[in-house]
Amino acid sequence: MVVISNFYEGKNVLITGSTGFVGKVLLEKMVRDLPGIQKIYIIIRGNAKERFIDDIIGSRIWDLLKAKLGGEEEFNKLIHNKVVPVSGDLSKEGLGLSPEDTQTIIDNVNVIIHCAASIDFRERLDKAIQSNLYASLNMLDLSRKLRNIKAYVHCSTAYVNSNREGWLDEELPVLDFNPEEMVDLIMKQDIQTLERITPNLLGAYPNTYTFTKAITERILALKRGDVPLCFVRPTIVGGSLKEPVPGWVDSVAAIGAVMLYCGVGLVQFMKGDGRMVADIVPVDHVANALIAAAVSMESQNSLKIFQIGTSHRNPVLWNRISHYVTEYWRSHTPKKSVARSSFSFHSHIMYEAHFFMKYGIPSALLQVLAVLTGSEDTKTKAEGFKKITKAARLICDTFKHFTGHEWVFSVQTLEKIFQDLFDGEDRIKFNCDAAEINWQSYFCYFCYGLHKYVIKEEGVRPPTELLNTSIITKSEVNQSGFFQWVFADISWASTSYRHVTQTPLPPRAPTEIRSLVMNSPRVQQAMEKVSREEGVLVSEIEKRASQIMDRMQSNLNIMVVRVLGWFLKKVWRKIYQGIHVDEKGIELIREAIKKSPVVLIPSHRSYIDFLIISYIFFEYNLPLPHIAAGEDFLSIIIVRWFFRNAGAFFLRRTFHGDSLYWAIFSEYVQRLVIDNQPMEFFIEGKRSRTGKSLHPKMGLLSMVCQPYFENRVQDVHIVPIGISYEKVLEGELYSNELMGESKTKESLNGLLRASKVLKMNFGRINVVFTPPISVKQYTEQKVQEVASQRHLPAPALPAPSILSTPASIAPPSSTKNSNISEGDFEINFNKPDSRATGAIYDPFNNNGDRRSLISDLGYQIVRDLNKSIIITTTSVVATILLSFRRGINREELITKVEWLREEIFARGGDVAFEGPSDALVDHSLKLISNLVSKRRNMYEPGSAQLGVTNKNYRKNVLVLNFYRNQLLHLFLWDGLVSLVILSILQTRDQQSNENILNTNNVNNKQPKDTVSEETIICEVRFLAKVLSIEFVNQPGYDTDEFIKGQINRMAIRGIINKEQTNEQTFYGVKSEGACSFFANLFYPLVEGYLSGILTLFSIQPEMMIKKNQFLQRMGWFAEKMFEEGKSNFYESCSMEILGNSLQLFEQMKVIQRKKLEEQVGKRTTRSSNGNKKQQKKPTRRERKQEPEEYIRLLPPYQDKDGLLKELTERLSKYKKSPQTKHQLNDLRRTVVEDFPLLSSKL
């Protein structure tokens, strides 16, 4: 039963103070969530009807209710029917009500909620008595006259007991004077005498508000009689937590004033102790408490006290508040700010010193300068600064009592009625539970509410709740004391990481891990196998294995980690504005770590990825992960030592054919998993130079999952982590590599040269942790899914054993073949499925099923990575700039950025887009200023004025393309559909007078300027196949139904229009601007692949050429096409695209890739025949040499007028300026002419 709603059913309520902050929220809540209330009477001073319309109905607090009701008309009907404004003055006898209104209230009202009060802390004492005491007594007199009163709820303050400190129970204030005599004394004094004696009268009370509220409670309790009276005592009231919207606030009062003045830079420090507990309560919790308190008073002739605060259940320190507030305002600086936001607490002496330096000296200098110069402008500035100084001092003096003392207010009475009296729905709808408040999110939204509803600045957007904590400054919150102030980072590094979340098994020493790995059956058998194959003693192989282990193994050392943490904190603060972390995801990982092994899989866009996750885990007291790093870092002397001691273990880029290395590496990785140690690796294998996600590499993934399938662990949790950068450190290096230059080798000299980045600004980093994927649950779901699809019974999965001690770990199951190869340690995903037709899907016992499951899991991880990566404003701005290469002005750029942001949100993407749009665009332009030029108020890719052949222009385009590619996957299907429709319609127009193109199903029944659904699906699937390497999608996803769904979504969004005939469905362009924009995103990719196909003509019919040589040829030819204007986009010349095209041609069986190598004999100790001469032993260097790769066209594509020409013609239709057949023939001849040595063969 819903107790609260039932109580108010059919009742009439009288509210005072409804034009104030608390009263307005209370009124909105009752109208919205208590529909059974008959009437709500509100007493308003002055012209009630006029103020009701202006101050109450005109407020934006009703936006939610208006949307819920469907518009203004329904809202006005409800509000005027439900709420009755009454003119009155509470300080006057009879409340200043007319006789008619008084009688109506007496006859009808059942509940009084008295919220009206003077909250001016500095109001003169006699006026405060009139507002707070006399008004309350007048309301009490009215309540006695009510015919059917159920409750009189008086809104007081928890600080009626602020003359004491510490724990405060819910009891009447303890006064050392008679309250009635004190009132008489106050009201008899003249104004001058009263102002002089007020400090003595207040005693330990900080202001007249709390003093008069305490007197009011005592006198009301004395004069209550038989009225069912209760006091609801909120602490410091802040913005709303959830209702009507997060952060709602419409007045500058109490803590809101401090936060607002901090935001505009007016207040930067205050007196107080930041280590003390603050007590801020959301206003919607106060409103809920007022509503609930009345229910508990029904038919009870008693006095109750309900305190509503947060210090009892969810305390927050003033230091923490200052950090959250400063973080918001620094990211969302108001246009009216006078200085950069800063907010800290100081002792009295330090405060006065800071105030003198910050305000006193500048104010005095301005005053002197104004006198000396006599300038009116200087005088105005001096007076303005004097007002700022006065306001800053006033704010500080007003709140110094609350920031310099500490209270913990009991809320047990309120908790008890919610527990005993109300049901679950009541507790949700009228929530007052402080334990549910996330302070980080709360203060972020509170500042947002001040920004939007008080400052009323245009373009302010809700904060991204996911990422509102920056770990660069997070740890500074708790720093106090002189030593910590001077050596803050050293103090942080030395005192952090003390209470680390424990894994199910304690970590082993490196020597113990080494022993377990080297003595494992897998490694022992591998050594015996290599010994037999090479004909050397096992002891020699053991030495080699020991060297491999020395080179590979990590040696986690917490002291080194502390030093590295200190160093990184200095670097982060120097180059980044913030490192924003998803704290909810952190807590999910913490819970997973307590249960099972956790494997972290971040996205990989920068070398910073190696460091940032460990740094976050150090900051949040999580076990540091063991990181799989390439052996490239071993060449950097100092770095390799730090990395190894920070948890990195090193692996070769390739170790195919080295079964010993495979065995040791696989056993080492699985040992870490079995020991429940967090691990980290990059499923993409390498850094993405293009900004797009790469296809998953399954080797390491299969290794970390293998212990689960062998029943050596109960479960494995995999955590995809999206890391996005506003600006990457390696942008210039990436552009060099994409232009065909060799990869810069990692070295100490290179690291030292890179120190120049310390002078640069790289914006912010966003780190998002997706919910951990349980391999156990994923396997169970996959088994059930496949069994359901095949109509087969699901197998009984083996229950993983509970590993109570390391000794209980069983060795891996032996293979049927005694000879061990690397195939025993990695699932070969190219092998055919070994499962018999109709067999049960069983990944535990069938290698084919396990390959399938691991493959699906790998693609799921990459999908989660794509979803978790936050799209930065830099990416959005770069996308617009590349779409308007001839220039775009600032105003249009802002408009386009706002439009694209909404399009990203509509497709499920998340954008780090907080604050006014113009400020965000300016911020992004500043970050990429080295990539952008400004001419005559027009922005364009940098160095464009020097011509498209300029090397700097080309580099700038490639780096901008890197940022654009971060959002490309969100628009894949919109882009392909738009590209198909626009290209076909354009080609149709060009050939309108010729009967050449017959692939578009043009007929008399087809609507004009449309393309049939069948054609769109067919061509979109073709383009999806062409771009399948560029975008990570599950194989077999592009079914007709899937593509139809994407087309229909575009029609619903108004991008294309749909026309239906009796026989077919046709689509045409509806929003030409949107279609052109989406198609433009993918034209560069099409042109890149077209360049690759055209280059293939140079090796017709049967020429074999080295792969690397052919790639260079592709790059040269693509650039030549761009320079001659036959290609529109320089990014299509990217070596990454051209390399991917070569991989596609191999998949499509256009070309064949073949390795040619010299056969090297086996190494033996003696010949099989003693009379024969011993064979020459190959050196290890010879055995490690990789064979050269060659490519050649396969027979179906060797004919110059055959399938290769058809493929080229089909793809060329989707170039930005479609090529005619004659133009294509010219291009083919150009290819031959460009490679004259091959002309005779062509």
Coordinates of N, CA and C in Angstrom, one line a residue, residues 725-876:
Y725 N 41.7 10.7 -26.4 CA 42.6 11.9 -26.2 C 42.1 13.0 -27.0
E726 N 42.0 14.2 -26.4 CA 41.7 15.4 -27.2 C 42.8 15.7 -28.2
K727 N 44.1 15.3 -27.8 CA 45.2 15.5 -28.7 C 46.2 14.5 -28.3
V728 N 46.6 13.7 -29.3 CA 47.6 12.6 -29.1 C 49.0 13.1 -29.2
L729 N 49.9 12.6 -28.4 CA 51.3 13.0 -28.4 C 52.0 12.6 -29.8
E730 N 51.6 11.5 -30.4 CA 52.3 11.0 -31.5 C 51.7 11.4 -32.9
G731 N 50.9 12.4 -32.9 CA 50.2 12.8 -34.1 C 51.1 13.0 -35.3
E732 N 52.2 13.7 -35.1 CA 53.2 14.0 -36.2 C 53.9 12.7 -36.6
L733 N 54.2 11.9 -35.6 CA 54.9 10.6 -36.0 C 54.0 9.7 -36.8
Y734 N 52.7 9.7 -36.5 CA 51.7 8.9 -37.2 C 51.6 9.4 -38.7
S735 N 51.6 10.7 -38.8 CA 51.5 11.3 -40.2 C 52.7 10.9 -41.0
N736 N 53.9 10.9 -40.4 CA 55.1 10.5 -41.1 C 55.0 9.1 -41.6
E737 N 54.5 8.2 -40.7 CA 54.4 6.8 -41.1 C 53.4 6.5 -42.1
L738 N 52.3 7.3 -42.1 CA 51.2 7.1 -43.1 C 51.6 7.7 -44.4
M739 N 52.7 8.5 -44.4 CA 53.2 9.0 -45.7 C 54.3 8.1 -46.3
G740 N 54.5 7.0 -45.6 CA 55.5 6.0 -46.1 C 56.8 6.1 -45.5
E741 N 57.1 6.9 -44.5 CA 58.3 7.0 -43.8 C 58.4 5.8 -42.8
S742 N 59.7 5.4 -42.5 CA 59.8 4.3 -41.6 C 59.4 4.7 -40.2
K743 N 59.0 3.7 -39.4 CA 58.6 3.9 -38.0 C 59.8 4.3 -37.2
T744 N 59.7 5.3 -36.4 CA 60.8 5.8 -35.6 C 61.0 4.8 -34.5
K745 N 62.3 4.3 -34.4 CA 62.6 3.2 -33.5 C 62.7 3.8 -32.1
E746 N 62.1 3.1 -31.1 CA 62.2 3.6 -29.7 C 63.6 3.6 -29.2
S747 N 64.0 4.8 -28.6 CA 65.4 4.9 -28.1 C 65.4 5.9 -27.0
L748 N 66.5 5.9 -26.2 CA 66.6 6.9 -25.1 C 66.8 8.3 -25.7
N749 N 67.5 8.4 -26.8 CA 67.7 9.7 -27.5 C 66.3 10.3 -28.0
G750 N 65.5 9.4 -28.5 CA 64.2 9.8 -29.0 C 63.4 10.3 -27.9
L751 N 63.5 9.6 -26.7 CA 62.7 10.0 -25.5 C 63.1 11.3 -25.0
L752 N 64.4 11.6 -25.0 CA 64.9 12.9 -24.5 C 64.5 14.0 -25.5
R753 N 64.6 13.7 -26.8 CA 64.1 14.7 -27.8 C 62.6 15.0 -27.6
A754 N 61.9 14.1 -27.2 CA 60.4 14.2 -27.0 C 60.1 15.1 -25.8
S755 N 61.1 15.5 -25.0 CA 60.8 16.3 -23.8 C 60.2 17.7 -24.2
K756 N 60.2 18.0 -25.5 CA 59.6 19.3 -25.9 C 58.1 19.3 -25.7
V757 N 57.5 18.1 -25.6 CA 56.1 18.1 -25.3 C 55.7 18.6 -24.0
L758 N 56.6 18.7 -23.1 CA 56.3 19.3 -21.7 C 55.9 20.7 -21.8
K759 N 56.2 21.4 -22.9 CA 55.8 22.8 -23.1 C 54.5 22.9 -23.8
M760 N 53.8 21.8 -24.2 CA 52.6 21.8 -25.0 C 51.4 21.4 -24.2
N761 N 50.2 21.8 -24.7 CA 49.0 21.5 -24.1 C 48.3 20.4 -24.9
F762 N 48.0 19.2 -24.3 CA 47.3 18.1 -25.0 C 45.9 17.9 -24.5
G763 N 45.3 18.9 -23.9 CA 43.9 18.8 -23.5 C 43.6 17.8 -22.4
R764 N 42.7 17.0 -22.6 CA 42.3 16.0 -21.5 C 42.2 14.6 -22.1
I765 N 42.3 13.7 -21.2 CA 42.1 12.3 -21.5 C 40.9 11.8 -20.8
N766 N 40.1 11.0 -21.5 CA 38.9 10.4 -20.9 C 39.1 8.9 -20.9
V767 N 38.8 8.3 -19.7 CA 39.0 6.8 -19.5 C 37.7 6.2 -19.0
V768 N 37.1 5.3 -19.8 CA 35.8 4.7 -19.5 C 36.0 3.2 -19.3
F769 N 35.6 2.7 -18.2 CA 35.6 1.2 -18.0 C 34.2 0.6 -18.3
T770 N 34.2 -0.3 -19.2 CA 32.9 -1.0 -19.5 C 32.6 -2.0 -18.4
P771 N 31.4 -2.4 -18.2 CA 31.1 -3.5 -17.2 C 31.9 -4.8 -17.6
P772 N 32.6 -5.4 -16.6 CA 33.4 -6.6 -16.9 C 32.6 -7.7 -17.6
I773 N 33.2 -8.3 -18.5 CA 32.6 -9.5 -19.2 C 33.1 -10.7 -18.5
S774 N 32.1 -11.5 -18.0 CA 32.4 -12.8 -17.3 C 32.6 -13.8 -18.4
V775 N 33.7 -14.4 -18.6 CA 33.9 -15.5 -19.6 C 33.0 -16.7 -19.3
K776 N 32.8 -16.9 -18.0 CA 31.9 -18.0 -17.6 C 30.4 -17.7 -18.1
Q777 N 29.9 -16.5 -17.8 CA 28.6 -16.2 -18.3 C 28.5 -16.1 -19.8
Y778 N 29.5 -15.5 -20.4 CA 29.5 -15.4 -21.9 C 29.5 -16.8 -22.5
T779 N 30.2 -17.7 -21.9 CA 30.3 -19.1 -22.5 C 28.9 -19.7 -22.3
E780 N 28.3 -19.6 -21.1 CA 27.0 -20.2 -20.9 C 25.9 -19.6 -21.8
Q781 N 26.0 -18.3 -22.0 CA 25.0 -17.7 -22.9 C 25.2 -18.1 -24.4
K782 N 26.5 -18.2 -24.8 CA 26.8 -18.6 -26.1 C 26.3 -20.1 -26.4
V783 N 26.6 -20.9 -25.4 CA 26.2 -22.3 -25.5 C 24.7 -22.4 -25.7
Q784 N 23.9 -21.7 -24.8 CA 22.5 -21.7 -24.9 C 22.0 -21.1 -26.2
E785 N 22.6 -20.1 -26.7 CA 22.2 -19.4 -27.9 C 22.4 -20.3 -29.1
V786 N 23.6 -21.0 -29.2 CA 23.9 -21.9 -30.3 C 23.0 -23.1 -30.3
A787 N 22.8 -23.6 -29.1 CA 21.9 -24.8 -28.9 C 20.5 -24.5 -29.4
S788 N 20.0 -23.2 -29.0 CA 18.7 -22.8 -29.4 C 18.6 -22.7 -31.0
Q789 N 19.6 -22.1 -31.6 CA 19.6 -21.9 -33.0 C 19.6 -23.3 -33.8
R790 N 20.3 -24.2 -33.2 CA 20.4 -25.5 -33.9 C 19.4 -26.6 -33.4
H791 N 18.6 -26.1 -32.4 CA 17.6 -27.0 -31.9 C 18.2 -28.2 -31.3
L792 N 19.3 -28.0 -30.6 CA 20.0 -29.1 -29.9 C 20.0 -28.9 -28.4
P793 N 20.2 -29.9 -27.6 CA 20.2 -29.7 -26.2 C 21.6 -29.1 -25.8
A794 N 21.5 -28.2 -24.8 CA 22.8 -27.6 -24.4 C 23.5 -28.6 -23.5
P795 N 24.8 -28.7 -23.7 CA 25.6 -29.6 -22.9 C 25.7 -29.1 -21.4
A796 N 25.9 -30.1 -20.6 CA 26.2 -29.7 -19.2 C 27.6 -29.3 -19.0
L797 N 27.8 -28.0 -18.8 CA 29.1 -27.4 -18.8 C 29.8 -27.9 -17.5
P798 N 31.1 -28.2 -17.5 CA 31.8 -28.6 -16.3 C 31.9 -27.5 -15.3
A799 N 31.7 -27.8 -14.1 CA 31.8 -26.8 -13.0 C 33.2 -26.6 -12.6
P800 N 33.7 -25.3 -12.8 CA 35.1 -25.1 -12.4 C 35.4 -25.4 -10.9
S801 N 36.5 -26.0 -10.7 CA 36.8 -26.3 -9.3 C 37.1 -25.1 -8.5
I802 N 36.9 -25.2 -7.2 CA 37.2 -24.1 -6.3 C 38.6 -24.2 -5.8
L803 N 39.4 -23.3 -6.2 CA 40.9 -23.4 -5.9 C 41.2 -22.8 -4.6
S804 N 41.2 -23.6 -3.5 CA 41.4 -23.0 -2.2 C 42.8 -22.7 -2.0
T805 N 43.7 -23.4 -2.5 CA 45.2 -23.2 -2.4 C 45.8 -23.4 -3.7
P806 N 47.0 -22.7 -3.9 CA 47.7 -22.9 -5.1 C 48.1 -24.4 -5.4
A807 N 48.2 -25.2 -4.3 CA 48.6 -26.6 -4.5 C 47.6 -27.4 -5.2
S808 N 46.3 -26.9 -5.2 CA 45.3 -27.7 -5.7 C 45.1 -27.5 -7.2
I809 N 46.0 -26.6 -7.8 CA 45.9 -26.4 -9.3 C 46.4 -27.6 -10.0
A810 N 45.5 -28.1 -10.9 CA 45.9 -29.3 -11.7 C 46.7 -28.9 -12.9
P811 N 47.7 -29.7 -13.3 CA 48.5 -29.4 -14.5 C 47.6 -29.4 -15.7
P812 N 48.0 -28.8 -16.8 CA 47.1 -28.8 -18.0 C 47.0 -30.2 -18.6
S813 N 45.9 -30.5 -19.2 CA 45.7 -31.8 -19.8 C 46.7 -32.0 -20.9
S814 N 47.2 -33.2 -20.9 CA 48.2 -33.6 -22.0 C 47.5 -33.8 -23.3
T815 N 48.2 -33.6 -24.4 CA 47.7 -33.7 -25.7 C 47.8 -35.2 -26.1
K816 N 47.1 -35.6 -27.1 CA 47.2 -36.9 -27.6 C 48.5 -37.2 -28.2
N817 N 49.1 -36.2 -28.8 CA 50.4 -36.4 -29.5 C 51.5 -36.0 -28.5
S818 N 52.5 -36.8 -28.3 CA 53.5 -36.5 -27.4 C 54.4 -35.3 -27.9
N819 N 54.4 -35.1 -29.2 CA 55.2 -34.0 -29.7 C 54.4 -32.7 -29.5
I820 N 55.1 -31.7 -28.9 CA 54.4 -30.4 -28.6 C 54.8 -29.4 -29.7
S821 N 53.8 -28.6 -30.1 CA 54.1 -27.5 -31.0 C 53.4 -26.3 -30.5
E822 N 53.7 -25.1 -31.2 CA 53.0 -23.9 -30.7 C 51.5 -24.0 -30.9
G823 N 51.0 -24.8 -31.7 CA 49.6 -25.0 -31.9 C 48.9 -25.4 -30.6
D824 N 49.7 -26.0 -29.7 CA 49.1 -26.4 -28.4 C 48.9 -25.2 -27.5
F825 N 49.5 -24.1 -27.8 CA 49.4 -22.9 -27.0 C 48.6 -21.8 -27.5
E826 N 48.3 -21.8 -28.8 CA 47.4 -20.8 -29.4 C 46.4 -21.4 -30.3
I827 N 45.2 -21.0 -30.2 CA 44.1 -21.5 -31.0 C 44.4 -20.9 -32.4
N828 N 44.5 -21.8 -33.4 CA 44.7 -21.3 -34.8 C 43.3 -21.0 -35.4
F829 N 43.0 -19.8 -35.6 CA 41.7 -19.4 -36.1 C 41.5 -19.6 -37.6
N830 N 42.5 -20.1 -38.2 CA 42.4 -20.4 -39.6 C 42.1 -21.8 -39.9
K831 N 42.1 -22.6 -38.8 CA 41.8 -24.0 -39.0 C 40.3 -24.2 -39.2
P832 N 39.9 -25.2 -40.0 CA 38.5 -25.5 -40.2 C 37.9 -26.0 -38.9
D833 N 36.5 -25.9 -38.8 CA 35.8 -26.4 -37.7 C 35.9 -27.9 -37.6
S834 N 36.3 -28.4 -36.5 CA 36.5 -29.9 -36.4 C 35.2 -30.6 -35.8
R835 N 34.2 -29.8 -35.6 CA 33.0 -30.4 -35.0 C 32.2 -31.1 -36.1
A836 N 31.8 -32.3 -35.8 CA 31.0 -33.1 -36.7 C 29.6 -32.5 -36.9
T837 N 29.0 -32.7 -38.0 CA 27.7 -32.1 -38.3 C 26.6 -32.6 -37.3
G838 N 25.9 -31.7 -36.7 CA 24.9 -32.0 -35.7 C 25.4 -32.2 -34.3
A839 N 26.7 -32.1 -34.1 CA 27.3 -32.3 -32.8 C 26.9 -31.1 -31.9
I840 N 26.9 -31.4 -30.6 CA 26.6 -30.4 -29.6 C 27.7 -29.4 -29.5
Y841 N 27.3 -28.1 -29.4 CA 28.3 -27.0 -29.3 C 29.0 -27.1 -27.9
D842 N 30.3 -27.4 -27.9 CA 31.0 -27.6 -26.6 C 32.4 -27.0 -26.7
P843 N 32.5 -25.7 -26.3 CA 33.8 -25.1 -26.3 C 34.8 -25.6 -25.3
F844 N 34.4 -26.4 -24.4 CA 35.4 -27.0 -23.4 C 36.1 -28.2 -24.0
N845 N 35.5 -28.9 -24.9 CA 36.2 -30.1 -25.4 C 36.4 -30.1 -26.9
N846 N 35.8 -29.1 -27.6 CA 36.0 -29.0 -29.1 C 36.7 -27.8 -29.5
N847 N 37.9 -27.9 -30.1 CA 38.7 -26.8 -30.5 C 38.0 -25.9 -31.5
G848 N 37.2 -26.4 -32.4 CA 36.5 -25.6 -33.3 C 35.5 -24.7 -32.7
D849 N 34.8 -25.3 -31.7 CA 33.8 -24.5 -31.0 C 34.5 -23.4 -30.1
R850 N 35.6 -23.8 -29.5 CA 36.3 -22.8 -28.7 C 36.9 -21.7 -29.6
R851 N 37.4 -22.0 -30.8 CA 37.8 -21.0 -31.7 C 36.7 -20.0 -32.0
S852 N 35.5 -20.6 -32.3 CA 34.4 -19.7 -32.6 C 34.0 -18.8 -31.5
L853 N 34.0 -19.4 -30.3 CA 33.6 -18.6 -29.1 C 34.6 -17.5 -28.8
I854 N 35.9 -17.8 -28.9 CA 37.0 -16.8 -28.6 C 36.9 -15.7 -29.7
S855 N 36.6 -16.1 -30.9 CA 36.5 -15.1 -32.0 C 35.3 -14.1 -31.7
D856 N 34.2 -14.7 -31.3 CA 33.0 -13.9 -31.0 C 33.3 -13.0 -29.9
L857 N 34.0 -13.5 -28.9 CA 34.4 -12.7 -27.7 C 35.3 -11.5 -28.1
G858 N 36.3 -11.8 -29.0 CA 37.2 -10.8 -29.4 C 36.4 -9.6 -30.1
Y859 N 35.5 -10.0 -31.0 CA 34.7 -8.9 -31.6 C 33.8 -8.2 -30.7
Q860 N 33.3 -8.9 -29.7 CA 32.5 -8.2 -28.7 C 33.3 -7.2 -27.9
I861 N 34.6 -7.6 -27.6 CA 35.4 -6.7 -26.8 C 35.7 -5.4 -27.6
V862 N 36.0 -5.6 -28.9 CA 36.2 -4.4 -29.8 C 35.0 -3.5 -29.9
R863 N 33.8 -4.2 -30.0 CA 32.6 -3.4 -30.0 C 32.4 -2.6 -28.7
D864 N 32.7 -3.2 -27.6 CA 32.6 -2.5 -26.3 C 33.6 -1.4 -26.3
L865 N 34.8 -1.6 -26.8 CA 35.8 -0.5 -26.9 C 35.3 0.7 -27.7
N866 N 34.6 0.4 -28.8 CA 34.1 1.5 -29.7 C 33.0 2.2 -28.9
K867 N 32.2 1.5 -28.2 CA 31.1 2.1 -27.4 C 31.6 3.0 -26.3
S868 N 32.7 2.6 -25.7 CA 33.2 3.2 -24.5 C 34.1 4.4 -24.8
I869 N 34.6 4.5 -26.0 CA 35.5 5.6 -26.3 C 34.7 6.9 -26.5
I870 N 35.0 7.9 -25.7 CA 34.3 9.2 -25.7 C 34.8 10.0 -26.9
I871 N 33.8 10.4 -27.7 CA 34.2 11.3 -28.8 C 34.5 12.7 -28.3
T872 N 35.7 13.2 -28.6 CA 36.2 14.5 -28.1 C 35.7 15.6 -29.1
T873 N 35.6 16.8 -28.5 CA 35.3 17.9 -29.4 C 36.3 18.2 -30.4
T874 N 37.6 17.8 -30.2 CA 38.6 17.9 -31.2 C 38.3 17.0 -32.4
S875 N 37.7 15.9 -32.1 CA 37.3 15.0 -33.2 C 36.2 15.6 -34.0
V876 N 35.2 16.2 -33.3 CA 34.1 16.8 -34.0 C 34.5 18.0 -34.9

